[in-house]
XYZ file of C-alpha atoms in Angstrom:
733
model
C 14.604 8.632 2.720
C 16.625 5.087 1.898
C 17.470 6.598 -1.290
C 19.553 8.654 0.373
C 21.615 7.067 2.897
C 22.348 5.299 -0.211
C 24.350 8.367 -1.830
C 26.346 8.554 1.407
C 27.782 6.179 -0.338
C 29.045 7.100 -3.244
C 30.320 10.615 -1.912
C 32.562 8.337 0.650
C 34.434 6.464 -2.457
C 34.429 9.565 -3.733
C 36.253 11.470 -1.421
C 37.495 8.932 0.345
C 39.617 7.312 -1.023
C 37.444 4.246 -0.322
C 39.281 2.032 -2.739
C 42.048 0.190 -0.084
C 43.834 2.107 2.685
C 47.196 4.245 1.712
C 49.694 0.602 0.905
C 52.277 1.384 4.286
C 49.321 0.369 7.037
C 46.993 -1.720 4.318
C 44.618 -4.173 5.700
C 43.600 -7.223 3.014
C 41.430 -5.246 0.370
C 38.841 -8.088 0.294
C 38.244 -6.574 4.055
C 37.644 -3.084 2.489
C 35.845 -4.007 -0.728
C 33.349 -5.576 1.935
C 33.262 -2.167 4.223
C 32.404 -0.385 1.581
C 30.193 -2.613 -0.884
C 29.974 -5.939 1.489
C 25.968 -6.299 2.935
C 25.019 -4.973 6.065
C 26.491 -7.606 8.163
C 29.427 -7.610 6.016
C 29.873 -3.992 5.761
C 29.707 -4.127 9.607
C 31.863 -7.512 10.331
C 34.602 -6.009 8.066
C 34.933 -2.556 9.395
C 35.223 -4.459 12.655
C 37.871 -6.007 11.288
C 39.632 -2.310 9.959
C 39.133 -0.838 13.378
C 40.765 -3.874 15.261
C 43.261 -4.851 13.673
C 44.575 -1.504 12.612
C 44.401 0.219 15.642
C 47.559 3.024 16.046
C 47.982 1.855 12.158
C 45.490 2.972 10.405
C 45.831 6.705 9.213
C 42.705 9.365 10.095
C 41.507 9.297 7.106
C 41.407 5.444 7.205
C 40.449 4.902 10.521
C 37.307 7.707 9.841
C 36.558 5.871 6.151
C 35.823 2.606 8.196
C 33.308 4.554 11.306
C 31.696 6.326 8.771
C 30.769 2.625 6.176
C 30.489 0.974 9.533
C 27.745 3.778 10.753
C 26.082 3.316 7.357
C 25.384 -0.451 6.956
C 23.702 0.530 11.127
C 22.040 3.712 9.417
C 20.305 1.384 7.726
C 19.633 -1.242 10.051
C 18.048 1.471 12.021
C 20.347 1.331 14.471
C 21.254 4.673 14.634
C 22.092 4.727 18.482
C 24.924 3.115 17.168
C 25.693 5.298 13.915
C 25.445 7.404 16.129
C 28.317 5.861 18.355
C 30.368 5.227 15.267
C 30.554 8.762 13.588
C 31.261 10.590 17.138
C 34.916 8.198 16.506
C 35.146 9.327 12.154
C 34.640 12.621 13.118
C 36.989 12.270 15.991
C 39.425 10.799 13.828
C 38.691 13.356 10.921
C 37.256 16.711 11.428
C 36.794 17.563 8.264
C 34.782 14.108 6.968
C 31.619 16.110 5.490
C 29.300 12.635 4.403
C 29.931 11.515 8.232
C 29.011 14.972 9.205
C 26.023 14.440 6.879
C 25.255 10.719 8.205
C 24.709 11.990 11.950
C 22.530 14.084 10.742
C 20.777 11.552 9.299
C 21.168 9.652 12.419
C 19.720 12.318 14.686
C 16.663 13.347 12.008
C 16.300 9.589 12.552
C 15.273 9.206 16.395
C 13.442 12.861 16.444
C 16.096 15.351 17.118
C 16.084 17.554 14.382
C 17.393 20.235 15.815
C 20.904 18.300 16.092
C 20.401 17.627 12.701
C 20.484 20.373 11.358
C 24.177 21.109 13.495
C 25.539 18.299 11.111
C 24.163 19.353 8.456
C 24.971 22.523 8.815
C 29.003 21.696 9.564
C 28.527 18.646 6.150
C 26.943 22.075 4.042
C 30.060 24.641 4.910
C 33.152 21.240 4.453
C 31.019 21.314 1.015
C 28.803 23.476 -0.635
C 27.964 21.102 -3.566
C 26.675 18.555 -1.164
C 22.943 17.725 -2.697
C 22.438 15.529 -0.540
C 22.511 17.804 2.526
C 20.958 20.208 1.536
C 18.520 18.316 0.978
C 18.182 16.405 3.942
C 18.625 19.790 6.017
C 15.596 21.744 3.780
C 13.811 18.307 5.127
C 14.905 19.263 8.669
C 13.373 21.997 8.866
C 10.210 20.562 7.566
C 10.194 18.383 10.625
C 10.351 21.847 12.547
C 7.740 23.214 10.675
C 10.495 25.738 9.808
C 8.915 26.152 5.818
C 11.223 29.063 4.477
C 13.948 27.827 5.203
C 12.906 24.535 4.310
C 12.093 25.892 0.855
C 15.900 27.434 0.278
C 17.336 24.035 1.319
C 15.995 22.472 -1.567
C 15.621 25.264 -3.846
C 20.112 25.643 -3.611
C 19.534 21.793 -3.914
C 17.992 21.959 -7.791
C 20.207 24.473 -8.128
C 22.291 21.895 -7.416
C 20.959 18.835 -9.096
C 18.156 20.938 -11.371
C 16.588 16.935 -12.919
C 16.316 15.692 -9.344
C 11.994 14.716 -9.194
C 12.930 13.858 -5.866
C 14.390 17.356 -5.261
C 11.013 18.994 -6.759
C 7.765 16.681 -5.983
C 9.763 17.898 -2.593
C 9.246 20.802 -2.385
C 5.637 20.815 -3.423
C 5.321 18.822 0.423
C 6.217 21.697 1.744
C 4.393 24.423 -0.663
C 0.935 21.873 0.312
C 1.770 22.192 4.119
C 1.388 25.711 3.819
C -1.766 24.890 1.488
C -0.195 26.608 -1.566
C -1.334 24.298 -3.592
C -1.271 26.365 -6.743
C 2.696 26.564 -5.802
C 2.651 22.512 -5.058
C 0.886 21.798 -8.023
C 4.038 24.258 -10.062
C 6.536 21.926 -7.755
C 4.599 18.195 -8.523
C 3.701 19.021 -12.280
C 8.143 19.224 -12.850
C 8.917 16.194 -11.185
C 6.295 14.454 -13.028
C 8.196 15.303 -16.149
C 10.705 14.377 -15.236
C 9.543 11.345 -13.903
C 5.944 10.921 -15.254
C 5.426 6.652 -14.612
C 5.874 8.320 -10.522
C 2.525 6.237 -9.146
C 3.338 9.013 -5.809
C 4.123 12.090 -8.085
C 0.788 12.120 -10.068
C -0.875 11.150 -6.845
C -0.086 14.059 -4.273
C -0.388 16.358 -7.432
C -4.204 14.786 -7.213
C -4.771 16.064 -3.828
C -3.507 19.291 -3.931
C -5.964 19.483 -6.485
C -8.125 17.878 -4.453
C -7.665 20.491 -0.749
C -7.954 23.756 -3.773
C -11.515 22.044 -4.949
C -10.749 21.881 -8.908
C -12.070 18.463 -7.351
C -12.124 16.726 -11.917
C -8.696 17.303 -12.282
C -8.126 15.613 -8.669
C -10.133 12.559 -9.716
C -7.857 12.585 -12.559
C -4.930 12.227 -11.478
C -5.958 10.121 -9.275
C -6.947 7.756 -11.226
C -3.473 8.155 -13.605
C -2.109 6.970 -10.314
C -4.022 4.716 -10.416
C -3.485 3.083 -13.286
C 0.089 2.993 -13.219
C -0.242 0.853 -9.878
C -3.340 -0.123 -9.966
C -3.144 -1.773 -5.819
C -2.276 1.926 -4.956
C -3.612 2.308 -1.753
C -2.811 5.951 -0.708
C -4.484 7.083 -4.421
C -7.277 5.059 -3.216
C -8.188 6.452 -0.202
C -7.375 10.287 -1.631
C -9.795 9.441 -4.735
C -12.716 8.101 -2.638
C -11.921 11.304 -0.915
C -11.987 13.616 -3.537
C -15.584 11.460 -4.352
C -16.757 12.367 -0.918
C -16.428 15.725 -0.903
C -18.256 16.646 -4.319
C -21.386 13.838 -2.048
C -20.925 11.293 -4.284
C -21.344 8.677 -1.501
C -21.788 5.271 -3.349
C -18.303 6.398 -5.616
C -16.849 7.315 -2.480
C -17.792 3.914 -0.570
C -17.320 1.985 -3.894
C -13.616 3.354 -3.552
C -13.318 2.595 0.761
C -14.957 -0.390 -0.070
C -11.899 -1.326 -2.748
C -9.072 0.226 0.072
C -10.206 -1.908 2.534
C -10.295 -5.449 0.400
C -7.294 -4.795 -0.010
C -5.594 -3.159 3.703
C -8.598 -4.642 5.859
C -6.610 -4.364 8.950
C -6.680 -0.247 8.708
C -9.176 1.232 11.079
C -8.905 5.162 9.392
C -10.375 3.329 5.994
C -13.512 1.396 8.012
C -13.840 5.661 10.031
C -13.711 6.769 6.324
C -16.228 5.018 4.642
C -18.520 5.384 8.211
C -18.780 9.136 7.214
C -19.772 8.602 3.617
C -21.976 6.409 4.841
C -23.210 8.752 7.645
C -22.825 11.550 4.184
C -25.470 8.404 2.678
C -27.947 9.505 5.639
C -27.150 5.693 6.481
C -26.393 5.334 10.488
C -26.976 2.188 11.095
C -24.147 0.789 8.617
C -22.079 4.026 9.427
C -21.416 2.408 13.047
C -21.239 -0.197 11.971
C -17.699 1.188 9.993
C -17.247 2.829 14.093
C -17.558 -0.331 15.587
C -14.564 -1.837 13.665
C -11.492 1.126 13.634
C -12.708 1.360 17.077
C -11.947 -2.372 17.729
C -9.126 -2.675 15.612
C -7.013 -0.192 16.882
C -8.713 1.796 19.625
C -5.779 4.458 20.448
C -7.843 5.720 16.289
C -9.941 8.680 18.188
C -11.185 10.397 15.379
C -13.560 6.533 15.150
C -14.509 7.303 18.795
C -15.416 11.071 17.670
C -17.221 10.489 14.971
C -19.197 7.627 16.087
C -20.013 10.148 19.041
C -21.888 12.426 16.638
C -24.693 8.728 15.277
C -26.032 8.756 19.287
C -26.038 12.357 18.970
C -28.343 12.236 16.442
C -30.040 9.706 17.880
C -30.431 12.241 21.249
C -28.254 9.548 22.818
C -26.434 12.549 24.940
C -24.746 9.705 27.823
C -23.064 7.465 25.174
C -21.895 10.225 22.746
C -20.426 12.362 25.912
C -18.969 8.497 26.690
C -17.130 8.339 23.455
C -15.215 12.236 23.513
C -13.926 10.618 27.261
C -11.809 8.844 25.350
C -11.306 10.492 22.109
C -10.743 13.563 24.205
C -8.800 11.008 26.228
C -6.635 10.029 23.377
C -6.334 13.389 21.472
C -6.834 15.507 24.480
C -5.177 18.920 21.738
C -8.606 18.423 19.351
C -10.827 21.247 20.008
C -13.328 19.714 17.561
C -14.000 16.988 20.112
C -14.013 19.567 23.465
C -16.747 21.195 21.104
C -19.402 18.086 20.379
C -18.671 17.059 24.069
C -19.705 20.762 25.017
C -22.383 20.221 23.219
C -23.645 17.146 24.336
C -22.989 17.802 27.775
C -25.554 21.199 26.900
C -28.403 18.882 25.371
C -28.089 16.145 29.180
C -29.261 19.839 30.780
C -25.474 19.900 32.968
C -24.407 23.882 31.453
C -21.938 24.959 32.952
C -19.849 22.261 31.736
C -20.662 22.340 27.934
C -19.159 25.753 29.203
C -15.805 24.765 30.523
C -15.585 22.562 27.182
C -15.965 25.371 24.667
C -13.832 27.481 26.516
C -11.044 24.812 25.687
C -12.049 24.422 22.232
C -11.588 28.337 21.848
C -8.262 28.228 23.687
C -7.082 25.549 21.258
C -9.042 27.193 17.661
C -10.528 30.496 17.997
C -11.054 30.663 14.156
C -13.733 27.605 14.398
C -17.229 29.660 13.944
C -19.182 26.545 15.593
C -17.223 27.150 18.776
C -18.695 30.181 19.410
C -22.304 30.056 18.621
C -22.234 26.905 20.727
C -21.613 28.901 24.442
C -23.216 31.316 22.854
C -26.342 29.458 22.587
C -25.089 28.230 26.026
C -25.004 30.836 27.593
C -28.177 32.427 26.152
C -29.596 29.220 28.393
C -28.183 30.384 31.224
C -30.160 33.935 30.501
C -27.023 35.534 30.462
C -27.778 37.562 27.352
C -24.790 39.810 26.955
C -22.461 36.825 26.919
C -24.268 35.510 24.855
C -24.530 38.166 22.404
C -20.385 38.652 22.764
C -19.833 35.013 21.476
C -23.148 34.606 18.788
C -21.588 37.729 17.334
C -17.968 36.111 16.618
C -19.243 33.206 15.167
C -21.234 35.061 13.095
C -17.916 37.579 11.969
C -16.088 34.348 11.207
C -19.303 32.778 9.547
C -21.690 34.982 8.036
C -24.020 32.644 7.201
C -23.803 29.631 10.044
C -27.488 29.970 10.403
C -27.843 28.021 14.297
C -25.654 31.356 15.366
C -28.645 33.415 13.326
C -31.127 31.306 14.932
C -29.916 31.619 18.678
C -28.578 35.745 18.575
C -32.845 36.041 17.186
C -33.942 34.622 20.290
C -31.309 36.958 22.040
C -32.779 39.450 20.651
C -36.517 38.522 20.997
C -35.725 37.685 24.202
C -34.528 41.205 24.867
C -37.799 42.752 22.595
C -35.074 43.856 20.041
C -38.058 42.267 17.791
C -36.361 44.576 14.878
C -33.511 43.006 14.816
C -34.721 38.908 15.944
C -36.577 38.905 12.885
C -33.684 40.247 10.293
C -31.113 37.459 11.886
C -34.579 34.970 11.222
C -34.731 36.609 7.952
C -30.990 35.585 7.041
C -31.989 31.924 8.611
C -34.347 31.417 5.945
C -31.937 32.910 3.383
C -28.887 31.812 4.107
C -27.571 29.206 0.924
C -25.527 27.030 3.202
C -27.616 25.476 5.954
C -24.345 23.713 7.580
C -23.636 21.853 11.009
C -25.898 19.423 12.554
C -28.494 21.293 13.613
C -29.874 23.806 10.331
C -33.022 21.938 10.481
C -33.356 23.461 13.974
C -32.350 26.965 13.025
C -34.692 27.094 9.752
C -37.802 25.395 11.372
C -36.987 27.841 14.467
C -36.638 30.863 12.785
C -39.835 30.435 10.576
C -41.810 29.931 13.702
C -40.865 32.925 15.381
C -40.958 35.224 11.946
C -44.905 34.124 12.143
C -45.229 35.171 15.726
C -43.341 37.949 15.339
C -45.110 39.619 12.600
C -48.452 39.043 13.652
C -47.787 40.959 16.543
C -48.909 37.585 18.829
C -46.082 36.524 21.504
C -43.697 34.027 20.356
C -43.529 30.608 21.752
C -41.358 29.030 24.139
C -37.925 28.587 22.330
C -36.680 24.983 22.686
C -32.694 24.530 23.203
C -32.180 22.608 20.504
C -28.121 23.267 20.283
C -26.034 25.574 18.110
C -24.595 22.998 17.093
C -22.145 20.764 16.762
C -18.520 20.921 15.205
C -18.080 19.885 11.318
C -16.921 16.388 11.196
C -13.824 15.024 11.352
C -13.834 13.813 7.890
C -11.407 13.273 4.789
C -11.753 16.406 3.445
C -9.521 19.118 5.334
C -6.297 18.159 4.855
C -3.227 15.622 6.578
C -0.137 15.116 6.173
C -0.717 11.336 7.266
C -3.588 10.866 4.201
C -2.397 13.804 2.046
C 1.098 13.173 0.542
C 4.113 11.907 1.125
C 7.226 13.305 2.886
C 10.435 14.744 0.820
C 11.755 11.767 -0.750
C 12.943 9.218 -2.151
C 8.082 9.086 -3.170
C 7.578 6.969 0.839
C 3.622 5.678 1.383
C 1.966 9.144 1.654
C -1.213 7.261 4.413
C -1.314 5.706 6.731
C 1.197 2.409 6.948
C -0.856 -0.042 5.863
C -1.242 -3.275 8.889
C 0.396 -2.324 12.377
C -0.023 1.068 12.891
C -1.423 0.284 16.221
C -0.065 -1.717 19.212
C 2.700 -4.011 17.358
C 4.022 -6.865 19.745
C 6.759 -9.801 19.256
C 8.419 -12.454 21.084
C 12.355 -13.121 20.354
C 13.491 -16.049 21.503
C 17.393 -17.281 20.915
C 18.554 -21.033 22.408
C 22.536 -21.996 21.265
C 23.582 -23.003 24.529
C 22.516 -26.698 24.714
C 23.605 -28.339 27.942
C 23.340 -32.348 25.695
C 23.548 -31.774 22.939
C 26.389 -29.903 20.662
C 25.889 -25.614 21.630
C 24.591 -23.201 18.568
C 27.064 -20.078 18.070
C 23.977 -18.131 16.452
C 21.152 -17.999 17.799
C 22.327 -16.097 20.179
C 23.066 -13.738 18.263
C 19.970 -13.921 16.137
C 17.684 -13.531 18.936
C 19.259 -10.177 20.434
C 19.976 -8.612 16.813
C 15.924 -9.378 15.679
C 14.965 -7.946 19.158
C 17.166 -4.486 18.399
C 15.616 -4.517 14.591
C 11.616 -5.078 15.424
C 12.624 -2.476 18.160
C 13.096 0.102 16.258
C 10.243 -0.567 14.328
C 8.482 0.289 16.824
C 7.563 -3.174 18.479
C 6.701 -4.352 22.089
C 9.477 -7.210 21.874
C 9.342 -9.394 24.662
C 12.762 -11.239 24.184
C 14.692 -14.908 25.020
C 17.603 -15.739 25.021
C 19.374 -19.839 25.297
C 16.001 -20.509 27.445
C 15.190 -23.536 29.530
C 11.556 -25.076 29.845
C 10.401 -23.063 31.855
C 12.092 -19.953 30.856
C 9.974 -20.232 27.630
C 7.012 -20.600 28.657
C 6.895 -16.913 30.899
C 8.244 -15.394 28.274
C 5.486 -16.989 25.695
C 2.974 -16.632 28.878
C 4.296 -12.616 29.473
C 4.679 -12.598 25.201
C 0.293 -13.927 25.526
C -0.533 -10.957 28.198
C -0.242 -8.044 25.504
C -1.753 -9.503 22.972
C -4.887 -8.240 23.806
C -4.265 -5.304 22.599
C -1.793 -5.966 19.378
C -2.939 -5.821 15.738
C 0.352 -7.442 15.062
C 1.945 -10.366 16.614
C 5.106 -11.127 15.318
C 7.690 -15.133 16.542
C 10.817 -15.515 16.222
C 12.752 -18.074 17.523
C 16.192 -19.760 16.424
C 17.780 -22.680 18.003
C 16.813 -26.453 18.146
C 13.288 -28.254 16.239
C 12.297 -31.021 15.292
C 8.890 -32.761 14.042
C 7.249 -35.612 14.957
C 3.987 -37.135 13.242
C 3.868 -34.309 11.959
C 3.710 -31.545 14.774
C 6.892 -29.217 15.233
C 8.434 -28.948 18.747
C 10.785 -26.349 20.425
C 13.674 -27.792 22.260
C 14.918 -25.673 25.459
C 18.227 -25.405 25.798
C 18.198 -27.962 29.632
C 16.027 -30.673 27.798
C 17.097 -34.007 27.196
C 14.965 -36.718 25.293
C 16.032 -39.878 26.678
C 12.975 -41.415 26.377
C 10.124 -41.263 25.118
C 7.891 -39.042 27.146
C 10.658 -36.721 27.625
C 8.867 -35.427 23.979
C 6.279 -33.669 26.317
C 8.050 -32.643 29.370
C 11.032 -31.931 27.981
C 10.175 -29.169 24.366
C 7.724 -26.553 24.133
C 5.442 -27.341 20.968
C 5.134 -24.436 18.548
C 1.004 -24.735 18.796
C 1.117 -24.094 22.387
C 2.625 -19.797 20.425
C 0.236 -20.011 18.105
C -2.665 -20.710 20.502
C -1.236 -17.378 22.142
C -0.897 -15.406 18.919
C -5.084 -16.475 17.139
C -6.757 -14.011 16.746
C -9.265 -12.740 14.278
C -8.547 -9.452 14.044
C -4.599 -9.329 13.922
C -1.984 -9.739 11.913
C 0.761 -12.413 13.175
C 4.001 -13.126 11.356
C 5.980 -16.445 12.862
C 9.895 -16.763 11.693
C 11.073 -20.187 12.664
C 14.727 -20.190 11.964
C 14.252 -23.701 13.823
C 15.989 -26.552 11.436
C 18.812 -27.016 11.172
C 21.082 -30.450 12.156
C 19.848 -31.626 15.737
C 21.615 -34.256 17.473
C 18.151 -34.598 20.007
C 16.425 -35.169 17.129
C 18.521 -38.203 16.523
C 18.649 -40.249 20.390
C 14.372 -39.075 20.245
C 14.204 -41.524 17.877
C 16.114 -44.028 19.236
C 14.724 -44.287 22.288
C 11.038 -44.764 19.763
C 12.611 -47.896 18.750
C 10.005 -49.306 15.815
C 8.651 -45.568 15.766
C 11.822 -43.672 14.841
C 10.052 -42.946 12.107
C 7.508 -40.572 13.197
C 10.859 -38.110 13.712
C 11.490 -35.988 10.886
C 14.503 -34.104 9.484
C 13.641 -29.819 9.677
C 10.114 -29.037 10.578
C 6.336 -29.637 8.804
C 4.299 -27.198 7.398
C 1.946 -25.674 9.603
C -1.772 -24.653 7.717
C -1.727 -20.914 9.045
C -5.157 -19.148 9.939
C -6.356 -16.173 8.258
C -4.578 -13.228 8.452
C -1.274 -15.604 9.887
C 2.119 -15.528 7.702
C 4.639 -18.562 8.975
C 8.207 -18.813 7.529
C 10.968 -21.340 7.621
C 14.539 -21.347 7.275
C 14.389 -23.858 4.951
C 11.384 -26.098 3.213
C 9.598 -28.338 4.904
C 11.277 -31.414 6.750
C 14.399 -29.858 4.946
C 17.856 -28.670 7.076
C 18.919 -25.386 7.209
C 22.008 -24.221 7.616
C 24.411 -22.429 10.829
C 26.174 -20.275 8.846
C 30.051 -18.865 9.655
C 29.021 -15.707 10.384
C 27.544 -13.893 12.967
C 24.082 -14.968 12.774
C 22.638 -17.260 10.285
C 21.995 -17.592 6.693
C 18.664 -17.027 7.118
C 18.738 -14.780 10.378
C 21.218 -12.308 8.122
C 18.829 -11.716 5.421
C 15.706 -11.346 7.349
C 18.059 -8.584 9.071
C 18.952 -7.222 5.712
C 16.029 -6.098 3.919
C 12.723 -6.575 7.023
C 13.751 -2.498 7.800
C 13.086 -1.795 3.712
C 10.646 1.264 4.325
C 7.595 0.567 2.580
C 7.999 -3.046 1.457
C 5.487 -5.314 1.950
C 6.084 -8.547 4.119
C 5.789 -10.490 1.148
C 8.116 -8.565 -0.951
C 10.241 -9.024 1.965
C 10.523 -13.098 2.369
C 10.812 -12.806 -1.942
C 14.310 -11.374 -0.649
C 15.254 -12.890 1.606
C 14.855 -16.872 -0.354
C 16.517 -15.486 -2.470
C 19.991 -14.711 -0.471
C 20.112 -17.454 1.051
C 19.491 -19.011 -1.703
C 22.776 -17.860 -3.213
C 24.615 -17.173 -0.635
C 24.143 -21.479 0.566
C 24.939 -21.644 -2.954
C 21.427 -23.430 -3.989
C 21.503 -25.438 -0.577
C 18.476 -23.644 1.460
C 15.525 -22.007 0.102
C 13.176 -20.183 2.175
C 9.792 -21.060 2.680
C 6.373 -19.545 4.214
C 2.724 -20.193 4.274
C 0.553 -17.187 3.732
C -2.776 -16.555 4.147
C -2.586 -12.704 5.690
C -5.601 -11.080 3.646
C -4.257 -7.159 2.875
C -0.298 -5.898 2.573
C 1.594 -6.253 5.925
C 4.304 -3.274 5.702
C 7.165 -3.752 8.578
C 8.453 0.014 7.862
C 7.231 2.921 7.670
């Protein structure tokens, strides 16, 4: 979606004449140029000056343009509420500004309000029926609502207006994929690939459509090509592994899951997928280790609980199976398969009434799954209610005539009623079934052989065991899933769950500038507030503090520490004074005096104090220290230390990060960073510009930050980082 938003600026420039305001009400040409084309923070500042200085002298058209361009910057920064507020003003000034309607629609859609977005896209299209971006964006909103026919009509129109747009062919293919219209989806992916043959996402999507069509060989070819185009494309690795899984080629599936986990070891679903493959290879112990790891990485990933429960089922450990399924249902109360599996385990534990209640719920949620009816039918048989058992087992076999556990159960019901002819037919059907599905297929086979032999021999049948009709198929990657299967509408985003940090994200953000015993710093308060807003838009639970004394800093660090236990990504950002003494780094609260050597421990907080809270072998940690400014308190401390003053260094000292940690400095170790002249420091301004870029890995983010700071400070400041991350970390999805 980001590239669509960039295009809005082009429309603004051509439709609204943003080369500058009318001569009669001219503001600074420089302000207009920056408002139109500057970086995000520059746009906000320049547009704000135009709005505030122009006042009533601005024409309605120019006022609308300034608000619209500032809103564009807010949208790019993920600050959609501020964007909506500005776009309201833009449209109040000029109700014919179609681009503003389009931008406001984008903001509403981004905040989860597709209905409101669609109303704005309607108006943008009414004002300009050739606005291809509005057609594409409205299609995306309709797709989000599940109104696929309307989404397709809008993509059709977008392609009529822009027939060479590969993104729109890919996006329309995604809608057909959602509708399970595999051939139509493949046709659109074909065209997208013809127009952009080196786009790995399009090739991956077509391969995934072939996989869901059960054309596994074509799927493998496409997914292998996607990996040739982009060797570390985890999405394609996962989808190819799923395809090997569908082919029951367990070893190749495991090899691809291994590689995906090597590239991204902290995504729980990948471990769960590999566990499924190990279970397919009949290695339940290895599968269990993967499910344990998935649950450890993300306790809120319900399929891992469900899949681990199946291991317990295979071991007849019904109590642990029920416990895991309780958790799966708590996390996803609309998952019919979990209710069915729990009902199965409860029935095996002898709690038939509770089992039936679970099967009732499974059927209410999904009445098309044969195993749900088969399991409830077997429960009714165990209770002796043979009439209800026959109704349910008949429905199960109507949905799947080869469901062998249901055939065996119905044979037992007929046998119990003395209808040996029908019982014989069902037992024979079990033996002849081409596909003995589900966990209890072997039970059904043994049951059918034993009872058929007794009927043919004319002897009393053996007592029927209470072995079940079986739980539903495991939650495997075979079923199409939007989170694993395809990329959302254009431009091509990630097609699977984001790499690191999908679970709980926690951040501590502190900005200290109002120093009581040293010259104040103008930026840190703004830096902290702006970083906090950006991180909240990225899903972080943020502990924020501005201008904190020693007690306040310690309290925020403790609060942060309490939130870390269930977090899989922790981030610490500090802006303000810092210093290093004997290669140890200290952060300076606003009430620090540092008049005596002994004040160092009493007045400051060490970086190590924060890192100690963050240490975890299973967590990704990101640390950003904009604390290398020229520090008068460091000079006073050096004076107090006398002959030991050489131990007080400029800037901060390098820190060797633990595994899974990246530590970022505003400038190189032992160098001094600049305060800057704008709202934010040069480092924080660059960080805010790039940290919310969708799909951009944190290493790439820092490369962009480094380049921006180096340029904006005229080569006087170069950010530096030390990383021991072992997988990709993407903050914006």
